[in-house]
Amino acid sequence: FLQTTGQITLTGDFTIGFRVEATGTFLGTVLGDNTTANEFIKFNGVSSFRVDIDDDPQNFIITSAGDNYYVLTRSGTTVTLHQNGTAISPAKTFSGTADIDTIGDSFSSASFSGTMKEIQIYSSTSTALTANVNARLASL
């Protein structure tokens, strides 16, 4: 989609993919909102990933941080995180508006620690899109 302002606002379905090499013990925010508290996508430690949209935090247990790729999708109110092509179970249920205006930081969370290789953001989701994003990030 075409972004015409400094704010990305995702009100419905979305797909967000990124390849990062996270370092340290509290690995920090990948994407966030630098003007509104409690709007972020972040590592919450080496085995936990947190998505907070409209102050509704949801935690996913990941296998480990380090050099991995992730695809986060929302279809309706179902949010799924894939790590290295595998869906993390269970999926979460939440809605709200995801606001993004910063990479590697947010208003209310620690900055990212590590290297970011690529980030993709789409205002839609589908099985084909998820597969294509996973394949692209796996190739990096």
Short mmCIF file of N, CA and C in Angstrom, two decimals:
data_model
loop_
_atom_site.label_atom_id
_atom_site.label_comp_id
_atom_site.label_asym_id
_atom_site.label_seq_id
_atom_site.Cartn_x
_atom_site.Cartn_y
_atom_site.Cartn_z
N PHE A 1 0.83 -1.18 0.00
CA PHE A 1 0.00 0.00 0.00
C PHE A 1 0.87 1.24 0.00
N LEU A 2 0.32 2.35 -0.42
CA LEU A 2 1.07 3.59 -0.51
C LEU A 2 0.99 4.32 0.81
N GLN A 3 2.12 4.62 1.41
CA GLN A 3 2.18 5.36 2.66
C GLN A 3 2.39 6.84 2.34
N THR A 4 1.44 7.68 2.73
CA THR A 4 1.53 9.10 2.39
C THR A 4 1.78 9.98 3.60
N THR A 5 1.86 9.42 4.79
CA THR A 5 2.17 10.19 5.99
C THR A 5 3.27 9.48 6.74
N GLY A 6 3.68 10.03 7.87
CA GLY A 6 4.69 9.39 8.69
C GLY A 6 4.15 8.26 9.54
N GLN A 7 2.85 8.05 9.53
CA GLN A 7 2.21 7.04 10.38
C GLN A 7 1.63 5.93 9.51
N ILE A 8 1.96 4.68 9.80
CA ILE A 8 1.31 3.54 9.17
C ILE A 8 0.22 3.10 10.14
N THR A 9 -1.02 3.05 9.65
CA THR A 9 -2.17 2.69 10.47
C THR A 9 -2.81 1.45 9.87
N LEU A 10 -2.78 0.35 10.63
CA LEU A 10 -3.35 -0.92 10.16
C LEU A 10 -4.59 -1.22 10.99
N THR A 11 -5.77 -1.03 10.39
CA THR A 11 -7.02 -1.21 11.12
C THR A 11 -7.63 -2.59 10.93
N GLY A 12 -7.27 -3.27 9.87
CA GLY A 12 -7.85 -4.58 9.58
C GLY A 12 -6.77 -5.63 9.45
N ASP A 13 -6.91 -6.47 8.43
CA ASP A 13 -5.93 -7.53 8.19
C ASP A 13 -4.57 -6.91 7.87
N PHE A 14 -3.51 -7.63 8.26
CA PHE A 14 -2.17 -7.19 7.90
C PHE A 14 -1.21 -8.36 7.89
N THR A 15 -0.09 -8.14 7.22
CA THR A 15 1.04 -9.06 7.23
C THR A 15 2.29 -8.21 7.43
N ILE A 16 3.07 -8.57 8.45
CA ILE A 16 4.33 -7.89 8.73
C ILE A 16 5.42 -8.95 8.79
N GLY A 17 6.42 -8.82 7.96
CA GLY A 17 7.53 -9.77 7.95
C GLY A 17 8.84 -9.05 8.20
N PHE A 18 9.74 -9.71 8.91
CA PHE A 18 11.05 -9.11 9.14
C PHE A 18 12.08 -10.19 9.42
N ARG A 19 13.30 -9.90 9.01
CA ARG A 19 14.45 -10.76 9.32
C ARG A 19 15.40 -9.93 10.17
N VAL A 20 15.70 -10.45 11.35
CA VAL A 20 16.56 -9.73 12.29
C VAL A 20 17.54 -10.70 12.94
N GLU A 21 18.64 -10.15 13.39
CA GLU A 21 19.55 -10.90 14.25
C GLU A 21 19.56 -10.14 15.58
N ALA A 22 18.78 -10.67 16.53
CA ALA A 22 18.63 -10.04 17.84
C ALA A 22 19.77 -10.48 18.75
N THR A 23 20.29 -9.53 19.53
CA THR A 23 21.39 -9.83 20.45
C THR A 23 21.06 -9.31 21.84
N GLY A 24 21.71 -9.86 22.84
CA GLY A 24 21.49 -9.43 24.21
C GLY A 24 20.45 -10.29 24.90
N THR A 25 19.98 -9.83 26.05
CA THR A 25 18.99 -10.60 26.81
C THR A 25 17.61 -9.97 26.76
N PHE A 26 17.50 -8.65 26.68
CA PHE A 26 16.22 -7.97 26.49
C PHE A 26 16.34 -7.30 25.14
N LEU A 27 15.82 -7.92 24.10
CA LEU A 27 16.18 -7.60 22.73
C LEU A 27 15.46 -6.41 22.12
N GLY A 28 14.37 -5.95 22.72
CA GLY A 28 13.75 -4.69 22.37
C GLY A 28 12.79 -4.69 21.20
N THR A 29 12.41 -3.47 20.82
CA THR A 29 11.34 -3.19 19.87
C THR A 29 11.82 -3.28 18.42
N VAL A 30 11.06 -4.01 17.60
CA VAL A 30 11.33 -4.07 16.16
C VAL A 30 10.58 -2.93 15.47
N LEU A 31 9.28 -2.83 15.71
CA LEU A 31 8.45 -1.77 15.15
C LEU A 31 7.60 -1.17 16.27
N GLY A 32 7.37 0.12 16.22
CA GLY A 32 6.55 0.73 17.27
C GLY A 32 6.00 2.06 16.84
N ASP A 33 5.34 2.70 17.81
CA ASP A 33 4.83 4.05 17.64
C ASP A 33 5.56 4.93 18.63
N ASN A 34 6.21 5.95 18.12
CA ASN A 34 7.04 6.80 18.97
C ASN A 34 6.25 7.94 19.63
N THR A 35 4.94 8.03 19.36
CA THR A 35 4.12 9.08 19.94
C THR A 35 3.00 8.55 20.83
N THR A 36 2.72 7.26 20.76
CA THR A 36 1.64 6.66 21.55
C THR A 36 2.19 5.48 22.33
N ALA A 37 1.90 5.45 23.62
CA ALA A 37 2.35 4.34 24.46
C ALA A 37 1.61 3.05 24.10
N ASN A 38 2.26 1.92 24.34
CA ASN A 38 1.65 0.59 24.19
C ASN A 38 1.22 0.27 22.77
N GLU A 39 2.08 0.61 21.81
CA GLU A 39 1.92 0.25 20.41
C GLU A 39 3.28 -0.23 19.92
N PHE A 40 3.49 -1.57 19.94
CA PHE A 40 4.79 -2.06 19.51
C PHE A 40 4.74 -3.54 19.17
N ILE A 41 5.79 -3.96 18.46
CA ILE A 41 6.09 -5.35 18.16
C ILE A 41 7.51 -5.53 18.63
N LYS A 42 7.72 -6.39 19.63
CA LYS A 42 9.06 -6.44 20.23
C LYS A 42 9.39 -7.82 20.78
N PHE A 43 10.70 -8.03 20.96
CA PHE A 43 11.18 -9.17 21.72
C PHE A 43 11.04 -8.81 23.20
N ASN A 44 10.50 -9.73 23.95
CA ASN A 44 10.31 -9.52 25.39
C ASN A 44 11.24 -10.46 26.14
N GLY A 45 12.44 -10.63 25.62
CA GLY A 45 13.41 -11.59 26.13
C GLY A 45 13.78 -12.55 25.02
N VAL A 46 14.68 -13.48 25.30
CA VAL A 46 15.19 -14.37 24.26
C VAL A 46 14.19 -15.46 23.85
N SER A 47 13.13 -15.69 24.64
CA SER A 47 12.16 -16.72 24.27
C SER A 47 10.73 -16.21 24.26
N SER A 48 10.54 -14.90 24.22
CA SER A 48 9.19 -14.33 24.23
C SER A 48 9.12 -13.16 23.26
N PHE A 49 8.01 -13.11 22.56
CA PHE A 49 7.76 -12.04 21.61
C PHE A 49 6.42 -11.42 21.96
N ARG A 50 6.36 -10.08 22.02
CA ARG A 50 5.13 -9.39 22.45
C ARG A 50 4.64 -8.46 21.36
N VAL A 51 3.33 -8.55 21.12
CA VAL A 51 2.65 -7.64 20.21
C VAL A 51 1.66 -6.86 21.07
N ASP A 52 1.74 -5.54 21.04
CA ASP A 52 0.83 -4.70 21.81
C ASP A 52 0.16 -3.72 20.86
N ILE A 53 -1.14 -3.92 20.68
CA ILE A 53 -1.95 -3.06 19.83
C ILE A 53 -3.06 -2.50 20.71
N ASP A 54 -3.15 -1.18 20.76
CA ASP A 54 -4.17 -0.50 21.58
C ASP A 54 -4.15 -0.98 23.02
N ASP A 55 -2.95 -1.11 23.58
CA ASP A 55 -2.76 -1.50 24.98
C ASP A 55 -3.39 -2.85 25.31
N ASP A 56 -3.28 -3.80 24.37
CA ASP A 56 -3.76 -5.17 24.57
C ASP A 56 -2.58 -6.11 24.27
N PRO A 57 -1.62 -6.25 25.21
CA PRO A 57 -0.42 -7.04 24.94
C PRO A 57 -0.70 -8.54 24.82
N GLN A 58 -0.11 -9.15 23.83
CA GLN A 58 -0.21 -10.59 23.61
C GLN A 58 1.20 -11.14 23.48
N ASN A 59 1.51 -12.21 24.19
CA ASN A 59 2.84 -12.81 24.17
C ASN A 59 2.85 -14.12 23.40
N PHE A 60 3.88 -14.30 22.60
CA PHE A 60 4.14 -15.54 21.88
C PHE A 60 5.44 -16.11 22.41
N ILE A 61 5.47 -17.42 22.66
CA ILE A 61 6.70 -18.09 23.09
C ILE A 61 7.44 -18.55 21.84
N ILE A 62 8.65 -18.03 21.64
CA ILE A 62 9.45 -18.38 20.48
C ILE A 62 10.55 -19.36 20.89
N THR A 63 11.15 -20.05 19.91
CA THR A 63 12.17 -21.05 20.23
C THR A 63 13.45 -20.41 20.73
N SER A 64 13.83 -19.28 20.15
CA SER A 64 15.02 -18.53 20.59
C SER A 64 15.11 -17.27 19.76
N ALA A 65 15.85 -16.31 20.27
CA ALA A 65 16.12 -15.11 19.47
C ALA A 65 17.32 -15.43 18.59
N GLY A 66 18.07 -14.45 18.18
CA GLY A 66 19.21 -14.69 17.31
C GLY A 66 18.87 -14.32 15.88
N ASP A 67 19.44 -15.01 14.90
CA ASP A 67 19.20 -14.72 13.48
C ASP A 67 18.01 -15.55 13.02
N ASN A 68 16.85 -14.91 12.94
CA ASN A 68 15.61 -15.58 12.56
C ASN A 68 14.76 -14.64 11.72
N TYR A 69 13.75 -15.23 11.07
CA TYR A 69 12.78 -14.39 10.37
C TYR A 69 11.39 -14.69 10.91
N TYR A 70 10.56 -13.65 10.88
CA TYR A 70 9.24 -13.69 11.50
C TYR A 70 8.21 -13.12 10.54
N VAL A 71 7.04 -13.71 10.54
CA VAL A 71 5.91 -13.17 9.80
C VAL A 71 4.72 -13.14 10.75
N LEU A 72 4.20 -11.95 10.96
CA LEU A 72 3.07 -11.71 11.85
C LEU A 72 1.87 -11.37 10.98
N THR A 73 0.77 -12.11 11.13
CA THR A 73 -0.42 -11.85 10.33
C THR A 73 -1.63 -11.63 11.23
N ARG A 74 -2.53 -10.78 10.75
CA ARG A 74 -3.85 -10.67 11.40
C ARG A 74 -4.90 -10.84 10.33
N SER A 75 -5.76 -11.83 10.53
CA SER A 75 -6.89 -12.09 9.66
C SER A 75 -8.14 -12.01 10.53
N GLY A 76 -8.96 -11.00 10.31
CA GLY A 76 -10.08 -10.76 11.22
C GLY A 76 -9.52 -10.34 12.56
N THR A 77 -9.74 -11.16 13.58
CA THR A 77 -9.16 -10.88 14.90
C THR A 77 -8.14 -11.93 15.31
N THR A 78 -7.77 -12.83 14.39
CA THR A 78 -6.80 -13.88 14.69
C THR A 78 -5.40 -13.43 14.29
N VAL A 79 -4.51 -13.39 15.27
CA VAL A 79 -3.12 -12.97 15.04
C VAL A 79 -2.21 -14.19 15.19
N THR A 80 -1.40 -14.42 14.16
CA THR A 80 -0.49 -15.56 14.15
C THR A 80 0.94 -15.06 13.92
N LEU A 81 1.87 -15.61 14.67
CA LEU A 81 3.29 -15.31 14.48
C LEU A 81 3.96 -16.56 13.94
N HIS A 82 4.70 -16.41 12.85
CA HIS A 82 5.52 -17.49 12.29
C HIS A 82 6.98 -17.17 12.59
N GLN A 83 7.71 -18.17 13.06
CA GLN A 83 9.15 -18.02 13.25
C GLN A 83 9.81 -19.02 12.32
N ASN A 84 10.64 -18.51 11.40
CA ASN A 84 11.34 -19.36 10.43
C ASN A 84 10.39 -20.28 9.68
N GLY A 85 9.22 -19.74 9.32
CA GLY A 85 8.25 -20.48 8.51
C GLY A 85 7.28 -21.35 9.28
N THR A 86 7.42 -21.45 10.59
CA THR A 86 6.55 -22.30 11.41
C THR A 86 5.67 -21.44 12.30
N ALA A 87 4.36 -21.68 12.26
CA ALA A 87 3.43 -20.92 13.09
C ALA A 87 3.65 -21.26 14.56
N ILE A 88 3.70 -20.23 15.39
CA ILE A 88 3.81 -20.38 16.84
C ILE A 88 2.40 -20.60 17.38
N SER A 89 2.22 -21.65 18.15
CA SER A 89 0.91 -21.96 18.71
C SER A 89 0.89 -21.61 20.18
N PRO A 90 -0.22 -21.09 20.66
CA PRO A 90 -1.47 -20.82 19.95
C PRO A 90 -1.47 -19.44 19.31
N ALA A 91 -2.36 -19.28 18.31
CA ALA A 91 -2.61 -17.96 17.74
C ALA A 91 -3.31 -17.13 18.80
N LYS A 92 -3.30 -15.83 18.65
CA LYS A 92 -3.93 -14.92 19.61
C LYS A 92 -5.14 -14.26 18.96
N THR A 93 -6.04 -13.78 19.78
CA THR A 93 -7.23 -13.10 19.28
C THR A 93 -7.24 -11.68 19.80
N PHE A 94 -7.12 -10.71 18.90
CA PHE A 94 -7.30 -9.31 19.26
C PHE A 94 -7.44 -8.45 18.02
N SER A 95 -8.05 -7.30 18.23
CA SER A 95 -8.26 -6.36 17.14
C SER A 95 -7.62 -5.04 17.51
N GLY A 96 -8.16 -3.94 17.06
CA GLY A 96 -7.59 -2.63 17.35
C GLY A 96 -6.78 -2.14 16.17
N THR A 97 -6.25 -0.94 16.32
CA THR A 97 -5.46 -0.29 15.28
C THR A 97 -3.99 -0.38 15.61
N ALA A 98 -3.23 -1.00 14.72
CA ALA A 98 -1.78 -1.06 14.88
C ALA A 98 -1.18 0.19 14.27
N ASP A 99 -0.51 0.98 15.10
CA ASP A 99 0.13 2.22 14.65
C ASP A 99 1.64 2.03 14.64
N ILE A 100 2.26 2.35 13.51
CA ILE A 100 3.71 2.21 13.37
C ILE A 100 4.26 3.50 12.78
N ASP A 101 5.22 4.09 13.48
CA ASP A 101 5.91 5.24 12.91
C ASP A 101 7.40 5.24 13.22
N THR A 102 7.90 4.11 13.74
CA THR A 102 9.32 4.04 14.01
C THR A 102 9.81 2.60 13.88
N ILE A 103 11.05 2.46 13.48
CA ILE A 103 11.71 1.15 13.38
C ILE A 103 12.76 1.09 14.48
N GLY A 104 12.70 0.02 15.27
CA GLY A 104 13.72 -0.20 16.29
C GLY A 104 13.51 0.52 17.60
N ASP A 105 12.33 1.14 17.77
CA ASP A 105 12.08 1.91 18.99
C ASP A 105 10.58 2.11 19.14
N SER A 106 10.16 2.59 20.31
CA SER A 106 8.77 2.99 20.52
C SER A 106 8.71 3.95 21.69
N PHE A 107 7.54 4.51 21.90
CA PHE A 107 7.31 5.48 22.97
C PHE A 107 7.54 4.87 24.35
N SER A 108 7.16 3.60 24.51
CA SER A 108 7.13 3.01 25.85
C SER A 108 7.94 1.73 26.00
N SER A 109 8.87 1.47 25.11
CA SER A 109 9.59 0.20 25.18
C SER A 109 11.05 0.40 24.77
N ALA A 110 11.89 -0.55 25.14
CA ALA A 110 13.33 -0.47 24.88
C ALA A 110 13.63 -0.56 23.38
N SER A 111 14.70 0.09 22.98
CA SER A 111 15.17 0.04 21.60
C SER A 111 15.67 -1.35 21.24
N PHE A 112 15.61 -1.67 19.95
CA PHE A 112 16.06 -2.96 19.45
C PHE A 112 17.57 -3.12 19.61
N SER A 113 17.99 -4.32 19.95
CA SER A 113 19.40 -4.64 20.08
C SER A 113 19.75 -5.72 19.06
N GLY A 114 20.48 -5.36 18.03
CA GLY A 114 20.86 -6.33 17.01
C GLY A 114 20.89 -5.69 15.64
N THR A 115 20.74 -6.54 14.61
CA THR A 115 20.79 -6.11 13.22
C THR A 115 19.48 -6.44 12.53
N MET A 116 18.93 -5.47 11.81
CA MET A 116 17.72 -5.69 11.02
C MET A 116 18.13 -5.84 9.57
N LYS A 117 17.65 -6.91 8.93
CA LYS A 117 18.02 -7.16 7.54
C LYS A 117 16.94 -6.70 6.57
N GLU A 118 15.66 -6.89 6.93
CA GLU A 118 14.57 -6.47 6.05
C GLU A 118 13.28 -6.45 6.84
N ILE A 119 12.39 -5.50 6.49
CA ILE A 119 11.05 -5.41 7.07
C ILE A 119 10.08 -5.21 5.92
N GLN A 120 8.97 -5.95 5.93
CA GLN A 120 7.90 -5.79 4.94
C GLN A 120 6.59 -5.59 5.69
N ILE A 121 5.76 -4.65 5.23
CA ILE A 121 4.47 -4.37 5.87
C ILE A 121 3.40 -4.30 4.79
N TYR A 122 2.33 -5.09 4.96
CA TYR A 122 1.21 -5.13 4.02
C TYR A 122 -0.09 -4.94 4.78
N SER A 123 -1.05 -4.27 4.17
CA SER A 123 -2.36 -4.07 4.79
C SER A 123 -3.36 -5.12 4.33
N SER A 124 -2.88 -6.34 4.17
CA SER A 124 -3.73 -7.49 3.79
C SER A 124 -3.02 -8.76 4.24
N THR A 125 -3.72 -9.86 4.14
CA THR A 125 -3.09 -11.14 4.43
C THR A 125 -3.74 -12.23 3.59
N SER A 126 -2.97 -13.25 3.29
CA SER A 126 -3.46 -14.43 2.59
C SER A 126 -2.42 -15.52 2.77
N THR A 127 -2.80 -16.74 2.51
CA THR A 127 -1.86 -17.85 2.59
C THR A 127 -0.71 -17.65 1.62
N ALA A 128 -1.02 -17.21 0.40
CA ALA A 128 0.02 -17.00 -0.61
C ALA A 128 0.98 -15.88 -0.19
N LEU A 129 0.45 -14.78 0.35
CA LEU A 129 1.30 -13.69 0.79
C LEU A 129 2.22 -14.14 1.91
N THR A 130 1.67 -14.85 2.89
CA THR A 130 2.48 -15.35 4.01
C THR A 130 3.59 -16.26 3.50
N ALA A 131 3.27 -17.15 2.56
CA ALA A 131 4.28 -18.06 2.00
C ALA A 131 5.36 -17.28 1.24
N ASN A 132 4.95 -16.27 0.48
CA ASN A 132 5.92 -15.47 -0.28
C ASN A 132 6.84 -14.67 0.63
N VAL A 133 6.28 -14.08 1.68
CA VAL A 133 7.11 -13.31 2.62
C VAL A 133 8.08 -14.24 3.35
N ASN A 134 7.58 -15.39 3.80
CA ASN A 134 8.46 -16.38 4.46
C ASN A 134 9.60 -16.79 3.52
N ALA A 135 9.28 -17.07 2.25
CA ALA A 135 10.30 -17.51 1.30
C ALA A 135 11.34 -16.42 1.06
N ARG A 136 10.90 -15.17 0.94
CA ARG A 136 11.84 -14.07 0.72
C ARG A 136 12.77 -13.90 1.92
N LEU A 137 12.20 -13.89 3.12
CA LEU A 137 13.02 -13.69 4.32
C LEU A 137 13.95 -14.86 4.56
N ALA A 138 13.55 -16.07 4.22
CA ALA A 138 14.40 -17.25 4.36
C ALA A 138 15.62 -17.16 3.45
N SER A 139 15.48 -16.44 2.34
CA SER A 139 16.58 -16.37 1.36
C SER A 139 17.65 -15.35 1.74
N LEU A 140 17.42 -14.56 2.76
CA LEU A 140 18.40 -13.52 3.14
C LEU A 140 19.53 -14.08 3.95
#
